PDB file of C-alpha atoms in Angstrom:
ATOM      1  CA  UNK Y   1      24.873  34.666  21.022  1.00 80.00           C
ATOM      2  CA  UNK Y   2      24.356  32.528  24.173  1.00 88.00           C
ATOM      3  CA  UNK Y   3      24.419  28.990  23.688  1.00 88.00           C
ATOM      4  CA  UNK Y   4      23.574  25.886  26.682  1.00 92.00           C
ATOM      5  CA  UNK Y   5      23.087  22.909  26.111  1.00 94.00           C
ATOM      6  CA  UNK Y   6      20.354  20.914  28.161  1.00 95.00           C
ATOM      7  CA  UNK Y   7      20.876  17.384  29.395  1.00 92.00           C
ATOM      8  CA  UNK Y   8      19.273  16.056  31.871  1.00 95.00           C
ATOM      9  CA  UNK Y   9      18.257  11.948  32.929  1.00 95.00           C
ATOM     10  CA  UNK Y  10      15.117  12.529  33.759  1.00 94.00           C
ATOM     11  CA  UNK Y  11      14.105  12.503  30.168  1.00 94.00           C
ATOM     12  CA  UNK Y  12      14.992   9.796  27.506  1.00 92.00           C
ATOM     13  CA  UNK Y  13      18.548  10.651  25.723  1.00 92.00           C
ATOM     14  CA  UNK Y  14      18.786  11.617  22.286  1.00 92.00           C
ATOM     15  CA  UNK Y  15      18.959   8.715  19.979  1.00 86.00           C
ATOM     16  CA  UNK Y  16      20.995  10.831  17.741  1.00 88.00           C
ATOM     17  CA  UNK Y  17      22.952  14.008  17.030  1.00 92.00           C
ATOM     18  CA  UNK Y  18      20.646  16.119  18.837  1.00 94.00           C
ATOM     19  CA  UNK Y  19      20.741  17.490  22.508  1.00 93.00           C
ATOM     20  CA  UNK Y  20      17.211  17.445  24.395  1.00 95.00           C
ATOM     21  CA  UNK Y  21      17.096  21.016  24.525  1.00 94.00           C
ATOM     22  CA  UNK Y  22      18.922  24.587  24.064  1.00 93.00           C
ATOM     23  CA  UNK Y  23      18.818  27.528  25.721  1.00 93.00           C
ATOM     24  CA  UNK Y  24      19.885  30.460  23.571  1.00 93.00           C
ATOM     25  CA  UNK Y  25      19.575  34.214  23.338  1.00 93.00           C
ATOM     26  CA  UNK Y  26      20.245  36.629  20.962  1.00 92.00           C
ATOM     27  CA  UNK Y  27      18.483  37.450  17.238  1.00 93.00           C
ATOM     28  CA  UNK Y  28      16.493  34.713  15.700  1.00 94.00           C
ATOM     29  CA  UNK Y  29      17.053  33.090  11.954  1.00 95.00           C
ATOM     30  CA  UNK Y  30      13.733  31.394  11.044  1.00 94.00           C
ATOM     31  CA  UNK Y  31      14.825  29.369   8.001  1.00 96.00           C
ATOM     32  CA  UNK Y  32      11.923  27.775   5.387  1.00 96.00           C
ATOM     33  CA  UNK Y  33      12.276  23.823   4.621  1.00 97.00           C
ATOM     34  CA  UNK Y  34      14.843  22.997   2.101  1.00 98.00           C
ATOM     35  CA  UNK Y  35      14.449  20.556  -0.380  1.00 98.00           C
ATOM     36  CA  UNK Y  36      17.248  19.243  -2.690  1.00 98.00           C
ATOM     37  CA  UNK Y  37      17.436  21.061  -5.192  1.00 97.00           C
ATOM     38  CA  UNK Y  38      20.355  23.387  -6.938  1.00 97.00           C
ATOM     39  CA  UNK Y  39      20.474  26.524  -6.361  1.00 96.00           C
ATOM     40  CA  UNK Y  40      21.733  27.024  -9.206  1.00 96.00           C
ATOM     41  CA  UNK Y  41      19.983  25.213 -11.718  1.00 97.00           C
ATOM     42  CA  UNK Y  42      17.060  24.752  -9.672  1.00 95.00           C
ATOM     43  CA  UNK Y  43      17.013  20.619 -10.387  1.00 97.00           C
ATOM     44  CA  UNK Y  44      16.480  17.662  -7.872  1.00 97.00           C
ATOM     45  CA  UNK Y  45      19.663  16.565  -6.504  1.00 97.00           C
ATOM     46  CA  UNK Y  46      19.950  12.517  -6.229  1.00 98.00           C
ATOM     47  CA  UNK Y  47      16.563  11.488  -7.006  1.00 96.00           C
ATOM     48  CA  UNK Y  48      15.402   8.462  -5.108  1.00 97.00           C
ATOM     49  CA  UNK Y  49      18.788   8.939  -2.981  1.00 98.00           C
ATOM     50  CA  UNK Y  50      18.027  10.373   1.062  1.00 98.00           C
ATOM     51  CA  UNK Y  51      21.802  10.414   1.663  1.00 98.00           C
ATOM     52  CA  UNK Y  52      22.626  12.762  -1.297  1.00 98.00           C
ATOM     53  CA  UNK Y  53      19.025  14.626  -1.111  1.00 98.00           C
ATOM     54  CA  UNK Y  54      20.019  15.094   2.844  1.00 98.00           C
ATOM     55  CA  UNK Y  55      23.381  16.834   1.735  1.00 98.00           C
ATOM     56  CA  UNK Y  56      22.077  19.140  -0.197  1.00 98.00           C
ATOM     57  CA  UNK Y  57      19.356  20.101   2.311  1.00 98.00           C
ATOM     58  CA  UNK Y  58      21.935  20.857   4.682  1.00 98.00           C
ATOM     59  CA  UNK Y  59      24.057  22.627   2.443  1.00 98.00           C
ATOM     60  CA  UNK Y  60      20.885  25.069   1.272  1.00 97.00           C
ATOM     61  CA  UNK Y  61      20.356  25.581   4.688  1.00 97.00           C
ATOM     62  CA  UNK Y  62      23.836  26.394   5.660  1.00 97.00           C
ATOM     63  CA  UNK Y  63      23.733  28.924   2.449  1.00 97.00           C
ATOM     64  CA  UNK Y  64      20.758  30.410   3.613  1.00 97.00           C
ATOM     65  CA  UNK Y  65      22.355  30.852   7.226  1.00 96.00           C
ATOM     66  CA  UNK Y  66      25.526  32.548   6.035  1.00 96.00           C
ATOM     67  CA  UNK Y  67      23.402  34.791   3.932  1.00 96.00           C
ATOM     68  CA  UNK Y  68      21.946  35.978   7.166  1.00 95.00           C
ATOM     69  CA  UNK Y  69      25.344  36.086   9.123  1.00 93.00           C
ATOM     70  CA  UNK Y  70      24.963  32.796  10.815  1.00 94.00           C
ATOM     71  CA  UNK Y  71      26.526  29.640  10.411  1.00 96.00           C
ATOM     72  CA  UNK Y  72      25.293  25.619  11.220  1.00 96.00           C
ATOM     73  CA  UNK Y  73      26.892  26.245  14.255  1.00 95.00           C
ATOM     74  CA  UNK Y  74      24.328  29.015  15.584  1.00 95.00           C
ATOM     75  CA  UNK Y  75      21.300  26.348  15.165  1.00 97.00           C
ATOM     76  CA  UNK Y  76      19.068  25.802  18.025  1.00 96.00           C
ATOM     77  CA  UNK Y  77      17.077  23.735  16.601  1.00 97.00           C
ATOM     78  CA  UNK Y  78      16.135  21.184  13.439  1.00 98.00           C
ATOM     79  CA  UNK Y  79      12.683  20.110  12.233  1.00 98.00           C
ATOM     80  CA  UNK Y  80      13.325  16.996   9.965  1.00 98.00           C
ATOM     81  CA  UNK Y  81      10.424  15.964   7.396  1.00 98.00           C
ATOM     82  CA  UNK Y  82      10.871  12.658   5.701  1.00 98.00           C
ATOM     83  CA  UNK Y  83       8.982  10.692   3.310  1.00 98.00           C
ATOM     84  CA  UNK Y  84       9.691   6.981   5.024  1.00 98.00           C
ATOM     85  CA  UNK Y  85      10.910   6.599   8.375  1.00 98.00           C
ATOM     86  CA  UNK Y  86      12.626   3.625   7.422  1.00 98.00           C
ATOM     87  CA  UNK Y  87      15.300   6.134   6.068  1.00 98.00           C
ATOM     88  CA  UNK Y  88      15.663   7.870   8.948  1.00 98.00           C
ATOM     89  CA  UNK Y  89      19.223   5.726   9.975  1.00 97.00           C
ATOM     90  CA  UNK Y  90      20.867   6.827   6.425  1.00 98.00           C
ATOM     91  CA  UNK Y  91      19.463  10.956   6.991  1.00 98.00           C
ATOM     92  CA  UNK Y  92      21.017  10.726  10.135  1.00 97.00           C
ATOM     93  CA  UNK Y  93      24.080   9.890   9.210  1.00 97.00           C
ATOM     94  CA  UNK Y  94      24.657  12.535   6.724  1.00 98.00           C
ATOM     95  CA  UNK Y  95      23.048  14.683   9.530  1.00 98.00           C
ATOM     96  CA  UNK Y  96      25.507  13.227  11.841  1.00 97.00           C
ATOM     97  CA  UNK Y  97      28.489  14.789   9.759  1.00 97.00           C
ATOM     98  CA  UNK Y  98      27.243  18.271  10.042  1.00 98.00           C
ATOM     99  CA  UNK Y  99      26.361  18.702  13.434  1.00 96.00           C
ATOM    100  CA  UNK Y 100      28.689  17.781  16.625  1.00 89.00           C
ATOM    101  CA  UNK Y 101      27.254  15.387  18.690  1.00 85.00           C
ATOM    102  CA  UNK Y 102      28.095  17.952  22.160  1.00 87.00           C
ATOM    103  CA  UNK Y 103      26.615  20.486  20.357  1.00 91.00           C
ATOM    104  CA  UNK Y 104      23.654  20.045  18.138  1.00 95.00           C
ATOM    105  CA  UNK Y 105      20.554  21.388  18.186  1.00 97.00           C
ATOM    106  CA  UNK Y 106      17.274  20.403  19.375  1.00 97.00           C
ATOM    107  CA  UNK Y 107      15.473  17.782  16.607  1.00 97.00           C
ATOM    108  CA  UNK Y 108      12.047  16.789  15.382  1.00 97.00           C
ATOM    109  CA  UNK Y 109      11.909  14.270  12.683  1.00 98.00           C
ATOM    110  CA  UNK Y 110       8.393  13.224  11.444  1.00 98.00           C
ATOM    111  CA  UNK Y 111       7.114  10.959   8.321  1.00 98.00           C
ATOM    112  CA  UNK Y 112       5.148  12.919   6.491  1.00 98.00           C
ATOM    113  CA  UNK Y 113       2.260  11.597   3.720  1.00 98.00           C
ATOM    114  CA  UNK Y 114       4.197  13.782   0.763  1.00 97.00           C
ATOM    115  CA  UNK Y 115       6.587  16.755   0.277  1.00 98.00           C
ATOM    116  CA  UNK Y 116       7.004  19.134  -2.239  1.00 97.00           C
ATOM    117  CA  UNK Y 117       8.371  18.236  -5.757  1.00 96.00           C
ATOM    118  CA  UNK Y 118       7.902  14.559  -4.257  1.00 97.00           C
ATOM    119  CA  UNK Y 119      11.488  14.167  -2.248  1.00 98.00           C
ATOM    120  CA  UNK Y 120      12.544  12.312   0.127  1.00 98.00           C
ATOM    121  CA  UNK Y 121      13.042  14.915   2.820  1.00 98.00           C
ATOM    122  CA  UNK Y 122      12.819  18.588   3.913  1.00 98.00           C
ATOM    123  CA  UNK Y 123      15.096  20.103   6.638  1.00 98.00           C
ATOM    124  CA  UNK Y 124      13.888  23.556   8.422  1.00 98.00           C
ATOM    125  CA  UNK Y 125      16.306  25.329  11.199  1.00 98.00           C
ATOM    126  CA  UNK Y 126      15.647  28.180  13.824  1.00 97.00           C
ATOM    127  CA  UNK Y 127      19.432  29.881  14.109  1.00 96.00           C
ATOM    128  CA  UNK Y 128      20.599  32.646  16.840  1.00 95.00           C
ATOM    129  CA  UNK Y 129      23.018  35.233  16.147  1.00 93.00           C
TER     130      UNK Y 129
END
């Protein structure tokens, strides 16, 4: 995979650990929104708790990327869906821990109206390999 990052001060700067854009070649991982839940037991992880409920999106999206031969580190980009913006500032710091701040992807975060099984937030990636 090829991998730039994009800066550039004729556009705002990321207010976050995101980069305004990447460039990228190479095969592309689509990955579906995760919620929190277990993959094993297929409960809600830490109910009424964005910090925990963040983790465990992350971590079904980083299982999801090694089953297709990629890692966190091959992300291009991040599509963030949570239920209150006002938790935005605790999401990204748990988000903050998984991605480098010289290297993250490209990042959309939205408040949306409601999200499946009622959580607090949904994380979707697009990967290169």
């Amino acid at each position: 995979m090829i991998r730039r990052i994009v800066q550039t001060d004729q556009a705002p700067a990321p207010v976050g650990p995101y980069n305004q854009a990447v460039v990228a070649s190479g095969e592309m991982v689509f990955v579906s929104g995760q919620i929190a839940l277990d993959p094993s037991s297929g409960a809600l992880v830490g109910e009424g708790d964005v910090a925990t409920q963040t983790k465990q999106c992350l971590n079904n999206l980083n299982a999801v990327l090694a089953a297709a031969g990629a890692t966190l580190a091959n992300v291009v980009k991040t599509s963030v869906f949570l239920k209150d913006m006002n938790d935005f500032s605790t999401m990204n710091g748990v988000y903050a821990t998984y991605f480098d701040d010289d290297t993250a992807p490209a990042r959309a975060c939205v408040e949306v109206a409601r999200l499946p099984k009622d959580v607090l937030v949904e994380i979707e990636c697009i990967a290169v390999v």
